[in-house]
Every structure is written in C-alpha cells, then in structure tokens.
Coordinates of C-alpha atoms in Angstrom, one line a residue:
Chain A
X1 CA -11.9 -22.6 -25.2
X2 CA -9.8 -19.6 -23.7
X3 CA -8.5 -16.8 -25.0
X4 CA -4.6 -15.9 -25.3
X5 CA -3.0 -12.5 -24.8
X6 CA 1.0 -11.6 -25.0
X7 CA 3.3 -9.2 -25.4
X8 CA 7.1 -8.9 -25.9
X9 CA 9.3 -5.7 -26.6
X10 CA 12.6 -4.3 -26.9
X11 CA 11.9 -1.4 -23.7
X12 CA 9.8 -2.5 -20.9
X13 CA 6.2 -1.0 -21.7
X14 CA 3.1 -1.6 -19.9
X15 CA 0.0 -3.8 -21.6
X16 CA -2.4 -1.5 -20.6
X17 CA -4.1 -0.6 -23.8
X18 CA -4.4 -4.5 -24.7
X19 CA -5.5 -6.1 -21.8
X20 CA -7.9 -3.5 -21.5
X21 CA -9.9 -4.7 -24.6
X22 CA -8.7 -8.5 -23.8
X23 CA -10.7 -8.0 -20.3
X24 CA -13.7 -7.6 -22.2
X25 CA -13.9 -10.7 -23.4
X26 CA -13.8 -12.3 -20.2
X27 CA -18.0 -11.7 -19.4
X28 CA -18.7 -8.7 -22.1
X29 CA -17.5 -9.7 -25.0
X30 CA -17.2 -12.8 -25.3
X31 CA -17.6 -15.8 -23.0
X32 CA -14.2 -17.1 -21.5
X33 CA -15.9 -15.9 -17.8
X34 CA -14.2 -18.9 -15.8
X35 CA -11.4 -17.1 -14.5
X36 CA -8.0 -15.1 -15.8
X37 CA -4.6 -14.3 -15.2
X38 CA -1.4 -12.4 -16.4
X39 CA 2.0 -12.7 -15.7
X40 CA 4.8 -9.6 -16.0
X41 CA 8.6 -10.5 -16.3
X42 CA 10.7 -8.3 -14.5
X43 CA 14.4 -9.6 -15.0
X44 CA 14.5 -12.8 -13.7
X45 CA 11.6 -12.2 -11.3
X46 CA 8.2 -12.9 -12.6
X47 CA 4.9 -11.5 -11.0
X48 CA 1.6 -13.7 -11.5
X49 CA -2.2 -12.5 -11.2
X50 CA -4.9 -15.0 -11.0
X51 CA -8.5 -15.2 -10.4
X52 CA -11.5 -17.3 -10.8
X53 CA -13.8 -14.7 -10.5
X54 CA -14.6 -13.2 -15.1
X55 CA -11.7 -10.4 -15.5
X56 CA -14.6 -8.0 -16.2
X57 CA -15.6 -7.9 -12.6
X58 CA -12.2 -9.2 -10.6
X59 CA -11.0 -6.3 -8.4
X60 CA -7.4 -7.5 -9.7
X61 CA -7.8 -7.3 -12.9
X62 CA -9.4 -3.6 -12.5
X63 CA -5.9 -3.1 -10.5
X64 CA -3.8 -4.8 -13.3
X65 CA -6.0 -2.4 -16.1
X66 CA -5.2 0.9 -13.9
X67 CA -1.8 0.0 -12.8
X68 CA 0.8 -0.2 -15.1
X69 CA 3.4 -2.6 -15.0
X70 CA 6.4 -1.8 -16.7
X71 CA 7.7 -5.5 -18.5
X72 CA 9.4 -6.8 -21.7
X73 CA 7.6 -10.4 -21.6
X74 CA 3.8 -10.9 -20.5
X75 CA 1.6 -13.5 -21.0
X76 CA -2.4 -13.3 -20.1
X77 CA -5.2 -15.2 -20.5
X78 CA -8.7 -15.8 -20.1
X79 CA -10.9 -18.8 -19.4
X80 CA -13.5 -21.0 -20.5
X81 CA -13.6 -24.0 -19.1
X82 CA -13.9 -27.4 -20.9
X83 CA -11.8 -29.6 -18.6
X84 CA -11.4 -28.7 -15.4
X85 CA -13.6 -27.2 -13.0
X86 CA -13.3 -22.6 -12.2
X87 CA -11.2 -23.0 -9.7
X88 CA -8.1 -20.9 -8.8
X89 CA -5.2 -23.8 -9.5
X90 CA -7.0 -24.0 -13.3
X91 CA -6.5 -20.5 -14.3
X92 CA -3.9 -19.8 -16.5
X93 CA -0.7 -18.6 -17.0
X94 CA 1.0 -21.8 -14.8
X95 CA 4.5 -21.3 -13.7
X96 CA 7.2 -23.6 -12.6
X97 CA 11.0 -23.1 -12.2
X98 CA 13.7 -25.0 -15.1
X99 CA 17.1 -24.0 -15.1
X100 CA 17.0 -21.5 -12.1
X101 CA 14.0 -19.5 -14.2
X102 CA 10.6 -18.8 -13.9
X103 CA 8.9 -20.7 -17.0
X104 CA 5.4 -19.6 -17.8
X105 CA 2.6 -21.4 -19.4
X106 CA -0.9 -20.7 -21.3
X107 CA -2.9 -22.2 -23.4
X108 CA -5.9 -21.8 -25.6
X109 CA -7.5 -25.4 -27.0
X110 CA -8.0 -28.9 -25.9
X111 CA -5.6 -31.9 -25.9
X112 CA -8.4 -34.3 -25.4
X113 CA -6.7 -37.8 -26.5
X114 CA -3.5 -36.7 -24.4
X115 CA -3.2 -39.0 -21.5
X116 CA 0.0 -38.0 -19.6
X117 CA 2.6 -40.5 -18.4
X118 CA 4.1 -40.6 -14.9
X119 CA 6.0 -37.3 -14.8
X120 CA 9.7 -37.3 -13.5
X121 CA 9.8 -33.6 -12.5
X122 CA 6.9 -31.8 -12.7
X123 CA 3.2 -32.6 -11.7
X124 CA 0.0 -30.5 -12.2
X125 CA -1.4 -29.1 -9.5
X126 CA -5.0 -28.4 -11.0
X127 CA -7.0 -30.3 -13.3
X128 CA -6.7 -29.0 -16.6
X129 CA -5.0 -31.0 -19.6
X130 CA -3.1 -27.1 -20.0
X131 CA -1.1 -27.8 -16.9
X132 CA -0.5 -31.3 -18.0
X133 CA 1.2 -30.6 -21.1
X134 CA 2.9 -27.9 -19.4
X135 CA 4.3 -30.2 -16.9
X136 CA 5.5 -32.8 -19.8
X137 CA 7.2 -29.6 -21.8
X138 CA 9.1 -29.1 -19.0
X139 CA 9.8 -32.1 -18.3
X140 CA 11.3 -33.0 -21.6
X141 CA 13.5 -29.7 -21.7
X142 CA 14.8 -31.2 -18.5
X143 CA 15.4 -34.3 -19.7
X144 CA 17.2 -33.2 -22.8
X145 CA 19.1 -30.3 -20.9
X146 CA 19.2 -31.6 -17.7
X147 CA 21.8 -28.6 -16.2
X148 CA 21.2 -25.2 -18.4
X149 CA 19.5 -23.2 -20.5
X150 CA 20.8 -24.5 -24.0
X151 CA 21.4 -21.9 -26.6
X152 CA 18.2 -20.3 -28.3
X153 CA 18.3 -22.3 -31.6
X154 CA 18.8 -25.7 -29.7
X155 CA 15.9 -24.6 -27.7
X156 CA 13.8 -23.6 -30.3
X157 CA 14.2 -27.1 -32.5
X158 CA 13.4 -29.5 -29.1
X159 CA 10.5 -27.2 -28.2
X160 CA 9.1 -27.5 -31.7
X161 CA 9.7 -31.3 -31.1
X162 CA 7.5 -31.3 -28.0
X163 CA 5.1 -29.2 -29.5
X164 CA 4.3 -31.0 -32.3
X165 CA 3.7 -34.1 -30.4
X166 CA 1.3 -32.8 -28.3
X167 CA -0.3 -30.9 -31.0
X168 CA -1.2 -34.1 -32.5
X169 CA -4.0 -34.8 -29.6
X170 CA -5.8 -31.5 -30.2
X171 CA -5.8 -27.7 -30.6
X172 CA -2.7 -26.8 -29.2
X173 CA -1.9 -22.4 -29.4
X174 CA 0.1 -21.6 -26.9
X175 CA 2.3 -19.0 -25.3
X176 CA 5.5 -20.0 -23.4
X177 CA 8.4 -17.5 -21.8
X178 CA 11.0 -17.6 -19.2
X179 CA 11.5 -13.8 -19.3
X180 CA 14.5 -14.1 -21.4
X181 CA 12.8 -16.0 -24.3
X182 CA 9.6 -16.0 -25.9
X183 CA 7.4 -18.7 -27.8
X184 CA 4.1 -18.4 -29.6
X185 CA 2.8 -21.7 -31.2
X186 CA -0.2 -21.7 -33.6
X187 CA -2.4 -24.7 -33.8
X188 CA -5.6 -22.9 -34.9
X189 CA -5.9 -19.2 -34.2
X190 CA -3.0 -17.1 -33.1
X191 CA -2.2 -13.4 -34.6
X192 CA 0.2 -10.9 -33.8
X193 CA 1.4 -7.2 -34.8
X194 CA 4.5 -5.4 -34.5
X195 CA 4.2 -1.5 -33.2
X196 CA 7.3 0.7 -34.2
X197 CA 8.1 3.7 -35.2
X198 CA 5.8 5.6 -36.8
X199 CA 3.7 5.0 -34.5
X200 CA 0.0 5.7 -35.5
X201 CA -3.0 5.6 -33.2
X202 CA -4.9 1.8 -32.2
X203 CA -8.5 1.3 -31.9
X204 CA -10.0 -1.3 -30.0
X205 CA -12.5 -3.7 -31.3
X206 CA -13.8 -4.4 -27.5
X207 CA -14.6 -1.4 -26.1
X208 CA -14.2 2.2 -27.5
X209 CA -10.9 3.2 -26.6
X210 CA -8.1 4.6 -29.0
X211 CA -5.0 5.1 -27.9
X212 CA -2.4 7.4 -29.7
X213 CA 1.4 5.5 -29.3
X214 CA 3.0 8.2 -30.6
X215 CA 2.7 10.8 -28.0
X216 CA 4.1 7.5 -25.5
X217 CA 6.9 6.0 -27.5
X218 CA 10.1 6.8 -28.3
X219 CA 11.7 6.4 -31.9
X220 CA 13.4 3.4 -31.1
X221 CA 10.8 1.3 -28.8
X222 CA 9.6 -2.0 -30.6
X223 CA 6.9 -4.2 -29.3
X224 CA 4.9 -7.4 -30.5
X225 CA 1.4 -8.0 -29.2
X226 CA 0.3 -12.1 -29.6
X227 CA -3.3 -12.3 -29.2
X228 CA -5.9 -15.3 -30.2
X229 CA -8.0 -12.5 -32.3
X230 CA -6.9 -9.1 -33.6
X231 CA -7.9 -6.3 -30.4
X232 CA -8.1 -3.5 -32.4
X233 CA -9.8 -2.4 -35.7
X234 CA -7.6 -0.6 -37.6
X235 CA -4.1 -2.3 -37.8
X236 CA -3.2 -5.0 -39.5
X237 CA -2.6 -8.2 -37.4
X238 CA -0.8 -11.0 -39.0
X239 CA -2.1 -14.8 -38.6
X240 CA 0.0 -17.7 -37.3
X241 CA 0.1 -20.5 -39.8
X242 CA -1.1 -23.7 -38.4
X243 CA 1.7 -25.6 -36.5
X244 CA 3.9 -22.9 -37.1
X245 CA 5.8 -22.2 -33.6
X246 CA 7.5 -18.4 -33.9
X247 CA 10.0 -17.1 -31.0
X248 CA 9.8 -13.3 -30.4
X249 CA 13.1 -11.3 -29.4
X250 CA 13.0 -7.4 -28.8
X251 CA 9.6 -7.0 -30.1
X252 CA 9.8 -9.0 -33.6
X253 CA 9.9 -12.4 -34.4
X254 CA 13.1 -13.9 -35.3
X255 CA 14.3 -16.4 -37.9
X256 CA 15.7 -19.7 -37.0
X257 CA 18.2 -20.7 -39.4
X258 CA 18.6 -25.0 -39.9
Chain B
X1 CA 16.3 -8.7 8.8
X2 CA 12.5 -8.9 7.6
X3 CA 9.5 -10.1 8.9
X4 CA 6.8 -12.6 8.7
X5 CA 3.2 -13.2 9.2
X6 CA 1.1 -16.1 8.9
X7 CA -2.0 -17.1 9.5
X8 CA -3.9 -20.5 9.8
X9 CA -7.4 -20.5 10.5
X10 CA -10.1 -23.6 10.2
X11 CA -12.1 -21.7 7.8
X12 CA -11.3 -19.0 5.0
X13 CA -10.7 -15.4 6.9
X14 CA -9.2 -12.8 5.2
X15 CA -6.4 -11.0 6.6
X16 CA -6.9 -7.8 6.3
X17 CA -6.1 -6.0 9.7
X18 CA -3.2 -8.3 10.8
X19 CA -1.7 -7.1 7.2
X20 CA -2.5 -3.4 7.7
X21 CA -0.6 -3.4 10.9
X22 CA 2.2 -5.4 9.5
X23 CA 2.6 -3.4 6.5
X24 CA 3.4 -0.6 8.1
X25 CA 6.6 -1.6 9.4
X26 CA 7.6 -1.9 5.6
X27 CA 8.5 1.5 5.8
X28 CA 6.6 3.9 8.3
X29 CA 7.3 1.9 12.3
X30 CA 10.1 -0.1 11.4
X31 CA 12.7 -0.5 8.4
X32 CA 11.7 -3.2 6.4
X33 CA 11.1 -1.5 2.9
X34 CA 12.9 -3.4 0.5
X35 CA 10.0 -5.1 -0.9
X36 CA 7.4 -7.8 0.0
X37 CA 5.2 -10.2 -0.9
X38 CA 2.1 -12.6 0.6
X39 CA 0.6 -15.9 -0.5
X40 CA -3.0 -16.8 -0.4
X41 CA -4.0 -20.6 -0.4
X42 CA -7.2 -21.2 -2.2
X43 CA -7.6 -25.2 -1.9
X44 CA -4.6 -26.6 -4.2
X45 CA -4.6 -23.0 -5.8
X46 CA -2.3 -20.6 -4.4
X47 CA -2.5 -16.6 -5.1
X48 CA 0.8 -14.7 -4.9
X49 CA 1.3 -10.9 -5.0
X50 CA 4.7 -9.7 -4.6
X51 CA 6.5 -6.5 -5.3
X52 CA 9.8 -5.0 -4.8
X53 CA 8.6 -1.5 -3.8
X54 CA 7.5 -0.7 -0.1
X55 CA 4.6 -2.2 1.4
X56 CA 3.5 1.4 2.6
X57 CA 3.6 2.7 -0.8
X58 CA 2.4 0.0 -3.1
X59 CA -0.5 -0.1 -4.9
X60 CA -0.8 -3.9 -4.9
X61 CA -0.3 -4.1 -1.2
X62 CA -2.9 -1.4 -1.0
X63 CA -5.4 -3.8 -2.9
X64 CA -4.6 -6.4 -1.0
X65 CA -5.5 -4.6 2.3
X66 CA -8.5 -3.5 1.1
X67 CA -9.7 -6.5 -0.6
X68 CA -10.7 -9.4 1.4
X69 CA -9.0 -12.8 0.4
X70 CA -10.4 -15.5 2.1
X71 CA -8.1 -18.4 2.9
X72 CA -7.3 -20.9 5.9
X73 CA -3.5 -20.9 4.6
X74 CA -1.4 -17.1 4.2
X75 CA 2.3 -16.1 4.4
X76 CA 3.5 -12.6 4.0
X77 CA 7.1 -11.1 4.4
X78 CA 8.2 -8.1 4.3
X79 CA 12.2 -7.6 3.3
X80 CA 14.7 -5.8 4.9
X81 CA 17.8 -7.0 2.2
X82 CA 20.9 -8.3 3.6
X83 CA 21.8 -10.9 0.7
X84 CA 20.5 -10.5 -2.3
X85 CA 19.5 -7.1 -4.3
X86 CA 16.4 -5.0 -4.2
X87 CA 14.7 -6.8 -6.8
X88 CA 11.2 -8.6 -7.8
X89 CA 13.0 -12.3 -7.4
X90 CA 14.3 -11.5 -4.2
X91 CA 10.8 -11.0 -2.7
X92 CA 9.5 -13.6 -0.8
X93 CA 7.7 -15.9 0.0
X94 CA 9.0 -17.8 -2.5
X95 CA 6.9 -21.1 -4.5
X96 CA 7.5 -24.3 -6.2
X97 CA 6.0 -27.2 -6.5
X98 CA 6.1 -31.0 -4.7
X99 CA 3.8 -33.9 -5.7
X100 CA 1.5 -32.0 -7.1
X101 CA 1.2 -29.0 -4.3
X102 CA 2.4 -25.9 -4.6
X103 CA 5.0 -25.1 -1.3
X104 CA 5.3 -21.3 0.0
X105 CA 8.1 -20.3 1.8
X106 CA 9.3 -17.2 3.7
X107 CA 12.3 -16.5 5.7
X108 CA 13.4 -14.0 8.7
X109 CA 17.4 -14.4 9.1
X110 CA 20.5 -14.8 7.7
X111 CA 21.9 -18.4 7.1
X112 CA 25.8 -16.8 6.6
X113 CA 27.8 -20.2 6.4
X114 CA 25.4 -22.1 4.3
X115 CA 27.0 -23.1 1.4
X116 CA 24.2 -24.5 -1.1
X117 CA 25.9 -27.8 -2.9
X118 CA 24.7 -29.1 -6.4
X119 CA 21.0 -29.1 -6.3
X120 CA 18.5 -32.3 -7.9
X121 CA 15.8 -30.2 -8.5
X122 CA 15.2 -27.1 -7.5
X123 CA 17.6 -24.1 -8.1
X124 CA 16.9 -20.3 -6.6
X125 CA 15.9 -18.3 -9.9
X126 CA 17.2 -15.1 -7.2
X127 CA 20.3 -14.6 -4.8
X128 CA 18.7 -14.6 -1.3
X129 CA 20.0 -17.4 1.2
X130 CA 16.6 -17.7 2.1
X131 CA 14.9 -19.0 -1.7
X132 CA 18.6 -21.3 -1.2
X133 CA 17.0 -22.7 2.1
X134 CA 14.0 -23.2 0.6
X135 CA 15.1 -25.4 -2.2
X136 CA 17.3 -27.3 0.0
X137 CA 14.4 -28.1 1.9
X138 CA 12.4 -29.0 -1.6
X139 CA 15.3 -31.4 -2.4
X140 CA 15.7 -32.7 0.7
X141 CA 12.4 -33.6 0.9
X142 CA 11.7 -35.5 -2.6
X143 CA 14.9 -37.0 -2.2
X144 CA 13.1 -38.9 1.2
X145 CA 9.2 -38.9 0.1
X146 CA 10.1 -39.0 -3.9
X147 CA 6.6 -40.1 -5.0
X148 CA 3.6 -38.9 -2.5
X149 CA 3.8 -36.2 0.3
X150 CA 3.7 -38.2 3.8
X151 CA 1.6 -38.1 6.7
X152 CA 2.1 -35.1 8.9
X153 CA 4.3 -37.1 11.3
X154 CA 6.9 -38.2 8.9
X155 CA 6.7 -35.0 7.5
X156 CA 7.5 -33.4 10.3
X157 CA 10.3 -35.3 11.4
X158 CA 12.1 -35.0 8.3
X159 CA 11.4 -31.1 7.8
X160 CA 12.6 -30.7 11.5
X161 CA 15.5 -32.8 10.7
X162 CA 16.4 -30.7 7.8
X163 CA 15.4 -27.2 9.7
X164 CA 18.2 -28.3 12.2
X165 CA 21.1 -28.7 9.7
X166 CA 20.1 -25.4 8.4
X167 CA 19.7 -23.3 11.4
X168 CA 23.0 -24.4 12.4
X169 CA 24.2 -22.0 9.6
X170 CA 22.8 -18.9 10.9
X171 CA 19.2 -17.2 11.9
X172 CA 16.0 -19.6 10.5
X173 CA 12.5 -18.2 11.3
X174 CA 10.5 -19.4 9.1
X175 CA 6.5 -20.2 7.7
X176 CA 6.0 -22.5 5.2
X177 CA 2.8 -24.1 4.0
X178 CA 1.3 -25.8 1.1
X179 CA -2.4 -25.0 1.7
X180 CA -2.8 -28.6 3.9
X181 CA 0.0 -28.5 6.1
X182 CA 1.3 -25.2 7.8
X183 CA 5.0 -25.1 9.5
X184 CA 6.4 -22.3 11.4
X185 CA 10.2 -22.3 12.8
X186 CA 11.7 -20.4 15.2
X187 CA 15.3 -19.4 15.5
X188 CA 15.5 -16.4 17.6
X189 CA 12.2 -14.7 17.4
X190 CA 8.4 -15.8 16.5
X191 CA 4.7 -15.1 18.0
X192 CA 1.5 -16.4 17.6
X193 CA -1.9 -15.7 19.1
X194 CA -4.9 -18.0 18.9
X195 CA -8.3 -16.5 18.3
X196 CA -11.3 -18.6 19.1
X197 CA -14.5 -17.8 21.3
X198 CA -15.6 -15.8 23.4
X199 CA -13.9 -14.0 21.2
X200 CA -13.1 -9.5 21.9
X201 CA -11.3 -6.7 20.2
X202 CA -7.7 -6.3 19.4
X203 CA -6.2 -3.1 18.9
X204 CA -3.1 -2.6 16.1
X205 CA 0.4 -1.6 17.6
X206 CA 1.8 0.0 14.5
X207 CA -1.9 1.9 13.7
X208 CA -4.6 3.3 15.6
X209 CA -7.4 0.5 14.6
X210 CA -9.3 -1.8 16.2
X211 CA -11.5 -4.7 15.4
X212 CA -14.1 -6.1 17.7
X213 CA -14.0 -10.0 16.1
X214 CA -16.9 -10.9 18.1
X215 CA -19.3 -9.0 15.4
X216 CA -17.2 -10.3 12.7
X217 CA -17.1 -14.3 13.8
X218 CA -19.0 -17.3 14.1
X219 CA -18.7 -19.4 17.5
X220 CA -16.7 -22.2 16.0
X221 CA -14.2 -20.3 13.7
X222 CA -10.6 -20.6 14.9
X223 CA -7.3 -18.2 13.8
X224 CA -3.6 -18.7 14.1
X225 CA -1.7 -15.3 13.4
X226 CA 2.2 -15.6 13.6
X227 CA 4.0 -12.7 13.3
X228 CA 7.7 -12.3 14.6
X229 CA 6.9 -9.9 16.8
X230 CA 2.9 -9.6 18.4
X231 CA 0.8 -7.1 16.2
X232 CA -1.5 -6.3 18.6
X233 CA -0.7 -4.6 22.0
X234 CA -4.1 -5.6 24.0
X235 CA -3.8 -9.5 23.3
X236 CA -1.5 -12.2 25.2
X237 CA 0.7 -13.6 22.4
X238 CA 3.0 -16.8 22.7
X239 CA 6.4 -16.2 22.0
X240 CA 8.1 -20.2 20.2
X241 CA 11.6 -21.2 21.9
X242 CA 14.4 -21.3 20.0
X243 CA 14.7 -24.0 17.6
X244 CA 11.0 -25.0 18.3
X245 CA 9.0 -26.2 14.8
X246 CA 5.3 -26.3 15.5
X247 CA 2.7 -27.4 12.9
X248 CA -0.3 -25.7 12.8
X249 CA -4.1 -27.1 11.7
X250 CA -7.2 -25.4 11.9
X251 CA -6.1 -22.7 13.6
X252 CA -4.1 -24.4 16.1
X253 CA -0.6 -25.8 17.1
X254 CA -1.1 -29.2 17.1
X255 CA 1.2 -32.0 18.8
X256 CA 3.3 -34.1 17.2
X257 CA 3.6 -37.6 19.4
X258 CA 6.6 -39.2 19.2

C-alpha cells in the first residue's frame, strides 16, 4: 500500500510542516520506502518531483522539505509497492494533460480484479494498476467532455461515476487535481483537517516538530490538509466515509447540491 | 531567444558540468533568465524539474548541478520569453505522452506565422509557440502511427516531414526525445560534440572549470552533448546545417538510409 498526502487552500502556502512528518513514513516511520513524489500547482503550470530512492534519504525530497514552494493545490505521495516494480515511471503523483490542463493522479490501494480495456487516449507508461485507472479516468472525462472543462458540478457527478466503478475492483483512495479543482475519494482510509483562523499550534505524530500557524498566517488564510492518517497529535482530523468522493475549493470542502 | 542542451550518451552520465556552464547564461554570460527547465530519462520514467526563476539563482537548478542524475536521454532549456509570459507553464521542455512513452520537447526560436488549427489531442496547457509546436508534432504523429511508435526510419521521415512544415513558419531548433529515440533540429543554430576514447579535458566557456573525463570514464562509454552554441572552448564542436534533423543513439548521430 502507499501513503497519500494533499493540500488545498484559499492563499498559496507552502506544505512544509506536512510533508515533513509525511517523509517519515517513507523508511522511518513506516514502510512505503519504494519511492515518492509531490506535485505543486502554480496557476496553470504544475511542477512534479519524483524519486525511487525512500523520501527519507532522496536528496529531493530533503530539497522539497527545505524549500518552500508557495501553491494552492499539492498532491504527494509515498510508496510501497505491490504491483509494479521501484522504478521511477511507478512513482506517484502521474500527470497527463485534458482540456489544455495539467491533471494529476495518486493513489493509495489496489485494484487487483481491474483489467483495463484498450485505451483511446491515454496509456500508462509504468506498470502500476494506479496509472491504469488514471489513464481510464481520463479517458472517460474525455469521452464525455470531449472539448472543455465542464462546469464543477457536472464534473463532480461523472467523476463519482468513474470512481465508483473502479472502486468496485479494490481499495480505491485517491487524490486527483488539475490546479483549478480538487478531488479526494475515500475507499478505506482518507482524513483531512481544515486550518483557519484561530490558528493554534500542530504537533507532529512523525517526528517532534510543532509548528505555531499563527505567527505565519493571516486572519483570512484557509487551508485543508488530505492525508491517509492524521500527521499530527493534537488536532482533530476528520475521516472520509467509505466511497464518499469530497471536492475541496479554497481550503474547505464544498457541497454538491443534486 | 533561449537555449538548449542535450545530451545522449550509451550509458547513464550525469550532466553536471555541461549544465553548470549552461546555466550560467540564464542570467550571468548571456540573457536567458526567464526561467528553465531539464528532463531526465530514467528507462520509461522521465524526471522533470522546471522553474520560472533564473537558472543562476534557483535553488532547484542548484540541486540539480550538484546532484548527479544519471541518464542516457536529457534536455534542458533555458528561456529568454518572446511569446508567452514569465510563468511556470511556459518553461520548457515541455511533456506528454504517446503509446505509452512519455515525449520531451524543447524549443530555441520563434515560429511567428504559425497559426495552431483545432487540435485531436493534445492542447498547450501555456501560451508559448513552442509547447503549440510540440503538440502539433504529438498530433501529427498519432494521427500517422495511431496505435504503436514506428521503427526509427518511419519515424524519422514523418517527424522530418512535419519539422519542415513548421520551420517554414519561423526559427525551429529543437531536441526532443522519449528516453529511446533522441531528435535534434536545427534551424539556424545547433552544436554537438562527441566524447568517446582516448578521451581529455574540456574546459567551460562561461566558468573557469575543467574536467579531465579520462579519470572519470570507462573505455567504451560514449556522450553526445548538443548545445546551441559549443560550451566548451578547448573542444572541436560540429555546428548542424540549416534544416538538418539528425537522430542520435548511444551517443552518436546515426544515419538514416534512404
């Protein structure tokens, strides 16, 4: 299995803190040592670090800790791998391009009675059933909204479609965003916590580190952290129900109306 | 205008002195600061670090100096903007994927009268001419070979055939590779140098360093660099002609018979 890590937020705000106790889990921990990656939305661009190598040693990930990336949408993850070997084109977060926008992918679970039909757009490059069902995601987007983005409630109910037919051949949690929007699906174990004003101080479970978000935030900054497992100790991190797919705008999740 | 680098080898090298002497034109010996960005093939995994800032000042292009990637398929760029903003999706090279490979592409020119029609399946997610080219050449391409990439020969007809109705619309130096295949065009202006045994030292033309390869190489190893203008001022580089699209493979250009 594989770990999950995301963020979204009203004011672009670096993941620092987070990925800092995620990391740990990549060797120290906890297992998921076959590899790791992040990407950072930055408008419509969309920057992407990957490894093989367990995030606790990668030099790039000890740049990615120290360096912070300013960004409103992230997705990370970290690997252990049940199919596929640790090679580079099986880590996670996978990105492809729909409707003249970065899409990007990851995935914590196993799909193991999906067997993928002939794709019409988009092929895996790597070997993991992740990519696969990322490819056929895509692929039915594109096949219902073959031109454009459709609105976010149209999006939302087709996506929701996709999922749940995929979900069906295994453990399915997910995190999914173009930059613009955000998707978190639960299948098994997915939490998340809103941090907004008043800010307190976090704790993390995975390495001693507290952090004090009120000397860095402003009154008015909002952001959601989506993670497999709580990271720190003394918040209050609310669990996904199973199958239940939330999309996060600005920091909070956000109701779809029928 | 910007530049590129690329460099083939016929086993994994890292890149690191051809990309300290190349990143400081981003900024210190010549103009090209408005971002930058190289690709690292890994087998069918490809590595991509890009970033908006200066090569000479940023703290990725730092790591990647100082950290040795090894791979037998890179492209870098660095930007000088003419179309398109300062901005992360302007940086190239640019990626997307074709039966089941990921495709890198970079771009020194201007392409002023192309006019991109409707495309089938890939769409720029920025507004350079260049990331336009490049999915042209995407579509182009699946629309001939829709199922399976071709042998090199077909594969090079086509791309050449395609290169020409493009370059017709302005300056097209380009690199573009896929981790198996590596293509570099020239328009107006494009080097390479081969480095094979007896192998000696080469000495930087925008920094005061030099490498002696013979202590750092085995008899058989074998290393394309292209750069659009030579990198090194004590080594004989080969300058393409105009409109010339050479394939490289293990290190060398290799022939395409009719």
């Amino acid at each position: 299995m594989c770990q999950l890590l995301g963020m979204n937020c009203n004011i672009p705000t670096d993941i620092c803190f987070s990925f800092e106790g995620f990391c740990e889990r990549g060797g120290k921990t906890d297992e998921h040592q076959d590899g790791w990656g992040i990407a950072f939305f930055e408008g419509k661009g969309c920057r992407l670090f990957l490894d093989a190598k367990p995030s606790t040693v990668s030099p790039i990930a000890e740049l990615v800790k120290r360096y912070p990336i300013h960004s409103t949408h992230v997705i990370a993850h970290i690997r252990k791998a049940t199919k596929g070997e640790i090679k580079l084109e099986n880590c996670h977060p996978f990105r492809r391009e729909l409707w003249g926008r970065y899409w990007v992918f990851a995935h914590n679970g196993d799909l193991l009675t999906f067997e993928p039909n002939n794709y019409q757009f988009y092929q895996a490059v790597g070997t993991t059933d992740s990519e696969q069902a990322f490819c056929f995601i895509l692929d039915q987007l594109r096949q219902e909204f073959p031109h454009d983005k459709p609105p976010l409630k149209k999006l939302y109910y087709t996506l929701n479609k996709i999922t749940l037919s995929l979900a069906n051949h295994g453990i399915f949690n997910y995190l999914l965003s173009d930059g613009e929007s955000f998707f978190a699906h639960c299948s098994t174990n997915l939490h998340y916590i809103i941090r907004q004003a008043p800010f307190g101080a976090a704790h993390l479970i995975d390495q001693d580190v507290t952090v004090d978000f009120k000397a860095l935030t402003r009154e008015s900054d909002r952001v959601a952290i989506i993670a497999t497992t709580p990271l720190t100790d003394n918040e209050i991190w609310t669990a996904l129900q199973p199958n239940q797919l939330i999309a996060f705008q600005d920091g909070l999740p956000i109701t779809i109306e029928h």
